[in-house]
Short mmCIF file of C-alpha atoms in Angstrom, two decimals:
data_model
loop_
_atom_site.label_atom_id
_atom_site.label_comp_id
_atom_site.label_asym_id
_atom_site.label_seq_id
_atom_site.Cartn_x
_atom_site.Cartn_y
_atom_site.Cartn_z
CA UNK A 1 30.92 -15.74 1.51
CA UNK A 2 32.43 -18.30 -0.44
CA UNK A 3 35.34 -17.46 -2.55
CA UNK A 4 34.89 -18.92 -5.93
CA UNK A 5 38.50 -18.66 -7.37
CA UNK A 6 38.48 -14.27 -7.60
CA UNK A 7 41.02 -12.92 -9.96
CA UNK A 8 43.12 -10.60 -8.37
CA UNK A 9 41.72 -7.33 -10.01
CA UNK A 10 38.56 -8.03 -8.53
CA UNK A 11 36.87 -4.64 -6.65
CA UNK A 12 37.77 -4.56 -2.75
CA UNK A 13 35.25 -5.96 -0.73
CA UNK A 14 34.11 -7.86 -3.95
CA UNK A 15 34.03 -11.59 -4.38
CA UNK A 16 33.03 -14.21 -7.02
CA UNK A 17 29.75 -16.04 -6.51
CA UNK A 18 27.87 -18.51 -7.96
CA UNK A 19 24.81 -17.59 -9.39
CA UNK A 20 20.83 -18.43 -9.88
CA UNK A 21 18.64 -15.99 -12.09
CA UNK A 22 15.06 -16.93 -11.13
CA UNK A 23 11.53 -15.28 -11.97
CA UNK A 24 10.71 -14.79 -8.00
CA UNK A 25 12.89 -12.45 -5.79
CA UNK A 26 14.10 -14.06 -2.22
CA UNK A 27 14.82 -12.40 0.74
CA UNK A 28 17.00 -12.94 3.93
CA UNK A 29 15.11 -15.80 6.15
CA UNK A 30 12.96 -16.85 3.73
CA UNK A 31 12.86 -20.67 2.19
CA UNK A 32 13.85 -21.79 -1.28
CA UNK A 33 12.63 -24.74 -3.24
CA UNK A 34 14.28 -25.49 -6.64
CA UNK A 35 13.84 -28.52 -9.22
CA UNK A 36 17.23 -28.60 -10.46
CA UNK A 37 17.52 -30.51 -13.69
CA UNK A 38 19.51 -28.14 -16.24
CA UNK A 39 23.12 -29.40 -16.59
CA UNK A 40 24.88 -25.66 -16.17
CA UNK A 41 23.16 -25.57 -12.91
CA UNK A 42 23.99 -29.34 -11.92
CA UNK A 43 27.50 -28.35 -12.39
CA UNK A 44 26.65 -25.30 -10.05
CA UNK A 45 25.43 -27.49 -7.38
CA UNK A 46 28.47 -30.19 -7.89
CA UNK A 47 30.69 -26.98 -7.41
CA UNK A 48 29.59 -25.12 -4.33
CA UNK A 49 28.67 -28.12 -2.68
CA UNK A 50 32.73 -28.28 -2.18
CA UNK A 51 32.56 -25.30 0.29
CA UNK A 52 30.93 -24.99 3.71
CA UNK A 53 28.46 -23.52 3.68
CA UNK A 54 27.21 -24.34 0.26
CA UNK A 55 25.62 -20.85 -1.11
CA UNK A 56 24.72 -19.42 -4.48
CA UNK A 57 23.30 -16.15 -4.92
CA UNK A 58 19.62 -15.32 -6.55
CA UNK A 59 18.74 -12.18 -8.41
CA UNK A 60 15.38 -11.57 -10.22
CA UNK A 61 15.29 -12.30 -13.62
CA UNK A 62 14.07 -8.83 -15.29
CA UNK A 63 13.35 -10.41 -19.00
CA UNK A 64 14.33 -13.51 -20.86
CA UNK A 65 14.35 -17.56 -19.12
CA UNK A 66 15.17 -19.19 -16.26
CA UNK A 67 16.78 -21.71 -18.41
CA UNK A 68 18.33 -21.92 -22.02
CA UNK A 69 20.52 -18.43 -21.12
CA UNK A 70 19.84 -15.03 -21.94
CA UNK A 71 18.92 -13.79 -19.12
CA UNK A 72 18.93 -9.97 -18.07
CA UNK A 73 18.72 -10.14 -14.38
CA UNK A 74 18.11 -7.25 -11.64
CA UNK A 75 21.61 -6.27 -9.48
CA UNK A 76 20.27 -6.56 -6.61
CA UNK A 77 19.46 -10.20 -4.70
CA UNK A 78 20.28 -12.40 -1.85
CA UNK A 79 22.47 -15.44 -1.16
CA UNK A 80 20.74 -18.48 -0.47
CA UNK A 81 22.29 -20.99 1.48
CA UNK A 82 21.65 -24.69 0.62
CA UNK A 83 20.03 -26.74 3.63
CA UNK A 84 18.59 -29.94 2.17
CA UNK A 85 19.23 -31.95 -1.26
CA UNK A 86 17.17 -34.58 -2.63
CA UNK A 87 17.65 -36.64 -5.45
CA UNK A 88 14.84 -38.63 -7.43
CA UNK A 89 14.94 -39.68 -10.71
CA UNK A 90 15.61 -36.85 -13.36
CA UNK A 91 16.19 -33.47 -10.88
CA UNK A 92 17.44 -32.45 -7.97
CA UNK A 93 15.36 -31.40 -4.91
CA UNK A 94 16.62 -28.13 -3.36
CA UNK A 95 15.83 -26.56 -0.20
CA UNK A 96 17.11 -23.38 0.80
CA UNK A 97 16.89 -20.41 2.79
CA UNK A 98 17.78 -16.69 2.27
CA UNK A 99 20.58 -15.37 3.85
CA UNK A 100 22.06 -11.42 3.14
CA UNK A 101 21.95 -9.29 0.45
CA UNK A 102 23.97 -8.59 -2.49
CA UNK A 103 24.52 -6.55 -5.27
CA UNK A 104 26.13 -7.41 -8.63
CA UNK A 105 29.10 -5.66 -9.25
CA UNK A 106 29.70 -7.68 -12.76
CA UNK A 107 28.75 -10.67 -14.77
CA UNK A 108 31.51 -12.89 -15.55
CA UNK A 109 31.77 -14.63 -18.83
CA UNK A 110 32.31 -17.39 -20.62
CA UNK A 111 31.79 -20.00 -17.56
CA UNK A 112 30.25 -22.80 -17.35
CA UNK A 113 27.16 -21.68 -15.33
CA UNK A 114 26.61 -17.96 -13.92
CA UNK A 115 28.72 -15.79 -11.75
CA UNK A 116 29.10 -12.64 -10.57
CA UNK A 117 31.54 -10.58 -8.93
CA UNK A 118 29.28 -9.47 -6.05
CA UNK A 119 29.20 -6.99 -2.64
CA UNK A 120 27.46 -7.86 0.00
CA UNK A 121 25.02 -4.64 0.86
CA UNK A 122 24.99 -3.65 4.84
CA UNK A 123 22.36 -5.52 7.11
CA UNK A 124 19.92 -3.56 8.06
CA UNK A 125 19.69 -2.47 12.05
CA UNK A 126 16.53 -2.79 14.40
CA UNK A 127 15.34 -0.36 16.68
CA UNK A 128 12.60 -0.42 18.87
CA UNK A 129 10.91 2.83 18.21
CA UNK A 130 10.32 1.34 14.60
CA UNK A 131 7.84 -1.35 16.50
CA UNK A 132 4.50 0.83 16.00
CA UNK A 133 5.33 1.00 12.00
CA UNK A 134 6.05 -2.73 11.91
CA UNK A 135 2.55 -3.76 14.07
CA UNK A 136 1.28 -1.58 11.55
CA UNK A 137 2.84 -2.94 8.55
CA UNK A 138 2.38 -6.39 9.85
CA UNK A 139 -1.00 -5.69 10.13
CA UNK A 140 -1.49 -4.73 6.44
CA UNK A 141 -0.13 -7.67 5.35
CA UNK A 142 -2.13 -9.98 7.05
CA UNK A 143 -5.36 -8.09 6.45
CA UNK A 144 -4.17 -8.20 2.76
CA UNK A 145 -3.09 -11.60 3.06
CA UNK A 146 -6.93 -12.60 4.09
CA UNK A 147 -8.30 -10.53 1.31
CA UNK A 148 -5.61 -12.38 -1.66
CA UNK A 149 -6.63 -15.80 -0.09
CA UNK A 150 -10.47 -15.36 -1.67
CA UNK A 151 -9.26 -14.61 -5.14
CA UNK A 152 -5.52 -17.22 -5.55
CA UNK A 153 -4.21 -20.41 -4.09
CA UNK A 154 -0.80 -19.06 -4.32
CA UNK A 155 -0.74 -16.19 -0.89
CA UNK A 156 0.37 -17.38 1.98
CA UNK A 157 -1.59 -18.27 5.13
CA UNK A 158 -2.51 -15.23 6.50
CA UNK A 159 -2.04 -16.76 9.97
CA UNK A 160 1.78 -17.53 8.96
CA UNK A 161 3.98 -17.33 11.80
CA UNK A 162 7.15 -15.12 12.23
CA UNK A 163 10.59 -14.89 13.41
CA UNK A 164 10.53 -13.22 16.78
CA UNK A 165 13.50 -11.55 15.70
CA UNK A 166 12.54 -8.40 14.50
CA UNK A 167 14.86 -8.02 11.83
CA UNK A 168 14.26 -11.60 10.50
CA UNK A 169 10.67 -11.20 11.32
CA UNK A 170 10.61 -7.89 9.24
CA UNK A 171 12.02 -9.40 6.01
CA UNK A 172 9.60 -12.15 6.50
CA UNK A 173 6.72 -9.71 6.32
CA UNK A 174 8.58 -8.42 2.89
CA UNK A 175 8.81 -12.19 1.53
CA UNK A 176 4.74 -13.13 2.32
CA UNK A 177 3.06 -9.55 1.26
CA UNK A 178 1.42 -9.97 -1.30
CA UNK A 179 3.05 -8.17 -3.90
CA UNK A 180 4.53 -8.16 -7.90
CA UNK A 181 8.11 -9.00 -8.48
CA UNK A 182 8.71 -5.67 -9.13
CA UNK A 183 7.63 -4.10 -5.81
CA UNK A 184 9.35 -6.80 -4.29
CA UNK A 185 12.66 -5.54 -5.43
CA UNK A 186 12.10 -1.91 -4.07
CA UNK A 187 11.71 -3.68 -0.71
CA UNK A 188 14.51 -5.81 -1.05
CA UNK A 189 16.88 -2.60 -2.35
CA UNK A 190 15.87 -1.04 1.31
CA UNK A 191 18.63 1.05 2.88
CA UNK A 192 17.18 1.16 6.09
CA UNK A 193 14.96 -0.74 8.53
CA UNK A 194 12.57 2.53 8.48
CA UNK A 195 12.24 2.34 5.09
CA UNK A 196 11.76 -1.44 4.41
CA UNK A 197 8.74 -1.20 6.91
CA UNK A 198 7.43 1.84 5.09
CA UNK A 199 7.62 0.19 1.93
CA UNK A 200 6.34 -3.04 3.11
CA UNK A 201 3.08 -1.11 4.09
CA UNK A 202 2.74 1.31 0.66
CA UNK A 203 3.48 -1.31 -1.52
CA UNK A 204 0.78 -4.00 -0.05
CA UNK A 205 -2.04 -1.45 0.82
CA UNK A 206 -1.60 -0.74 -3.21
CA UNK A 207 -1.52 -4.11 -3.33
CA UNK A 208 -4.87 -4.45 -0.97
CA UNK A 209 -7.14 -2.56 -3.49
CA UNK A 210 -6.95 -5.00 -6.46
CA UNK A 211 -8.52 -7.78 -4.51
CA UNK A 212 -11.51 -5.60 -2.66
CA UNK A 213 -14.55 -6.04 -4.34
CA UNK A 214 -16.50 -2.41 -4.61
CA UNK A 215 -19.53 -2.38 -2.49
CA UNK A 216 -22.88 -1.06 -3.60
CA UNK A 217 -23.30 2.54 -4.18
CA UNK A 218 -18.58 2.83 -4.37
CA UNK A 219 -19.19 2.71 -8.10
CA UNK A 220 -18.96 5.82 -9.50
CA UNK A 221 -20.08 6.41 -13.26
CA UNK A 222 -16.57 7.28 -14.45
CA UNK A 223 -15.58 3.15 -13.39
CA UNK A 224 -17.71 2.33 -16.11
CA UNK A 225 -16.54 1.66 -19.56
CA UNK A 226 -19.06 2.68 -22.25
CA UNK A 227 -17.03 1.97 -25.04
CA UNK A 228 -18.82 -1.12 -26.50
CA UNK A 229 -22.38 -0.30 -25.15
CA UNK A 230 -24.72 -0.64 -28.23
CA UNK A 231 -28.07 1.42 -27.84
CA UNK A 232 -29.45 -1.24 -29.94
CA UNK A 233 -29.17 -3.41 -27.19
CA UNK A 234 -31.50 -1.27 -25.04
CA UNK A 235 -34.68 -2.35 -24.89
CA UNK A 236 -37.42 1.22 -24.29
CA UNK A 237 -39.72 -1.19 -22.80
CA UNK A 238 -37.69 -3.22 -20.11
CA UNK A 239 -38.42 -0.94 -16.99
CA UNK A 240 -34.69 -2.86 -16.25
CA UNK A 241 -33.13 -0.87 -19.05
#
């Protein structure tokens, strides 16, 4: 991890890091785009594009702006190491893809754009007999996948392919379900492989029943909201009523 000038009291195993609050979470081995255009983070890019490699870290933004400052970001994200830079008129194009995880130890202040003192959190280790629970978890995404597809333009394919590295492949699965930010985070705050597979499956199958469509006779009266029926609006003649 590149060492971005770390005062000596810094915690052991600790180490000062660039930083990127954004409104989406990433995850190790997934891609990045940015439009880079706000100065703090133009110095940013100037700055670690001195190192090799050229990494920042990104953490969830849990309220306030992307840009403009005061943010108040999760602790827990993932460094994101730059692969591509473009530059047309007014921004810079970013591409870039996730790498490990993190967690903030502390916010540093008064600098010119954000940094942390941050710990990188232990990679989590693949074993075979977990390959049932991730066909199965696999499996619910992609079903879920199909179902999101019919309702927003923003899912991804549900025919997407994967890493055949299992552990790459299994925080791929994390980054395409289609889940809230806030789920998201659970999965990414995973202490084990087990349980980033388990929560990859709860958190889309809860994920699955907002976009099926009830079939006939699955209402039940209690789904229906009589709050603003009128009687007056009942016609005693329309056999329909």
């Amino acid at each position: 991890m590149s060492n971005q000038g770390n005062p000596p009291d810094e915690p052991v195993g600790a180490t000062g890091l660039p930083m990127f609050p954004l409104g989406s979470v990433l995850f190790p081995y997934m891609p990045l785009q940015l439009r880079v255009f706000e100065e703090r983070y133009l110095m940013m890019l100037a700055s670690i594009l001195e190192s090799e490699p050229a990494e920042f870290g990104v953490v969830l933004i849990e309220r306030g702006q992307e840009v403009g400052g005061g943010e108040h970001p999760f602790s827990t994200g993932t460094v994101a190491q730059v692969l591509e830079l473009v530059a047309p008129e007014g921004f810079v194009g970013l591409v870039a893809q996730g790498d490990r995880r993190i967690e903030v130890v502390e916010w540093r202040q008064d600098t010119p754009y954000p940094q942390a003192v941050v710990r990188e959190l232990p990679a989590l280790v693949w074993d075979d007999a977990l390959t049932p629970l991730r066909v199965l978890a696999e499996q619910t995404v992609r079903r879920t996948l199909s179902l999101a597809s019919e309702f927003t333009d923003d899912a991804w394919s549900a025919n997407v392919a994967l890493s055949e590295d299992p552990v790459e492949a299994a925080w791929q699965l994390a980054g395409i379900a289609p889940v809230g930010p806030l789920d998201q985070v659970a999965m990414l705050r995973s202490t084990s492989m087990a349980g980033l597979l388990r929560a990859i499956f709860d958190h889309t199958e809860a994920a699955a029943d907002a976009f099926r469509v009830p079939g006939p006779g699955e209402l039940d009266a209690d789904d229906l909201d009589t709050d603003d029926l009128n009687p007056d609006d009942l016609d005693p003649d329309d056999p329909n009523a």
